[in-house]
Amino acid sequence: GAESGEQAILDLVHKDSTVQDTIEFVKKAKKHGISPILSTMVGFPMSPRKDLHMTINLALKLKRFYPETEFKLFLYTPYPGTDLYEMALKYGMKEPKSLLEWSKHTLRDVKTPWLDDRYRRLIRDVAFFYFQLAYPSQATREKIREKRFGILVKFVFRIFQRLARLRLSFNFYSFPIEITLYKLTRGIIKKTSE
């Protein structure tokens, strides 16, 4: 995995690679016609917003260079027995005390007090809305091109796609009205395709 667009985070997780190594890897993948899938983590306690911004910037740079590059964005999840777990405890994470509490300490339900609900929602929106819309997969692009989708649907998709790219480029996520509009449009598309 690429892990992060911030070198300090790569050093922290003992990645033994650089951001430039990730860029070189994608260049080689493109040269050989391989579509890389890069996993990244965000939400470390030192500077979660900076890390997110730098990771998004790396993803954008690589997407522009090689659109077939895919990114998976995950929240940093501290696990016992690691230096990062000890660091999380120092930043205020409460250690689970029972088996039931441990069962709730998962990738999808991270108990990290330095991340508020707003940040978690931002991560969800970036990973599952803005990136997917700004840089859709080949399958999604082909589906949009199908004849059954009219010009209006294609036009609306293009507007949403440009808005998503702008938001990612400028790191501006306030007033996400297009998420609501997109959900409404998606509902219409679903009804049309049935």
mmCIF file with all atom_site columns, C-alpha atoms in Angstrom, residues 143 146 148-149 186-194:
data_model
loop_
_atom_site.group_PDB
_atom_site.id
_atom_site.type_symbol
_atom_site.label_atom_id
_atom_site.label_alt_id
_atom_site.label_comp_id
_atom_site.label_asym_id
_atom_site.label_entity_id
_atom_site.label_seq_id
_atom_site.pdbx_PDB_ins_code
_atom_site.Cartn_x
_atom_site.Cartn_y
_atom_site.Cartn_z
_atom_site.occupancy
_atom_site.B_iso_or_equiv
_atom_site.pdbx_formal_charge
_atom_site.auth_seq_id
_atom_site.auth_comp_id
_atom_site.auth_asym_id
_atom_site.auth_atom_id
_atom_site.pdbx_PDB_model_num
ATOM 1  C CA . LYS A 1 143 ? -22.445 2.249  -17.715 1.00 0.00 ? 143 LYS A CA 1
ATOM 2  C CA . GLU A 1 146 ? -25.042 3.238  -22.283 1.00 0.00 ? 146 GLU A CA 1
ATOM 3  C CA . ARG A 1 148 ? -30.533 3.849  -21.973 1.00 0.00 ? 148 ARG A CA 1
ATOM 4  C CA . PHE A 1 149 ? -29.196 6.811  -20.022 1.00 0.00 ? 149 PHE A CA 1
ATOM 5  C CA . ARG A 1 186 ? -29.145 8.132  -8.492  1.00 0.00 ? 186 ARG A CA 1
ATOM 6  C CA . GLY A 1 187 ? -32.645 7.231  -7.336  1.00 0.00 ? 187 GLY A CA 1
ATOM 7  C CA . ILE A 1 188 ? -34.045 8.444  -10.653 1.00 0.00 ? 188 ILE A CA 1
ATOM 8  C CA . ILE A 1 189 ? -31.424 6.450  -12.573 1.00 0.00 ? 189 ILE A CA 1
ATOM 9  C CA . LYS A 1 190 ? -32.286 3.311  -10.607 1.00 0.00 ? 190 LYS A CA 1
ATOM 10 C CA . LYS A 1 191 ? -35.978 3.703  -11.446 1.00 0.00 ? 191 LYS A CA 1
ATOM 11 C CA . THR A 1 192 ? -35.121 4.320  -15.115 1.00 0.00 ? 192 THR A CA 1
ATOM 12 C CA . SER A 1 193 ? -32.975 1.199  -15.378 1.00 0.00 ? 193 SER A CA 1
ATOM 13 C CA . GLU A 1 194 ? -35.524 -1.168 -13.811 1.00 0.00 ? 194 GLU A CA 1
#
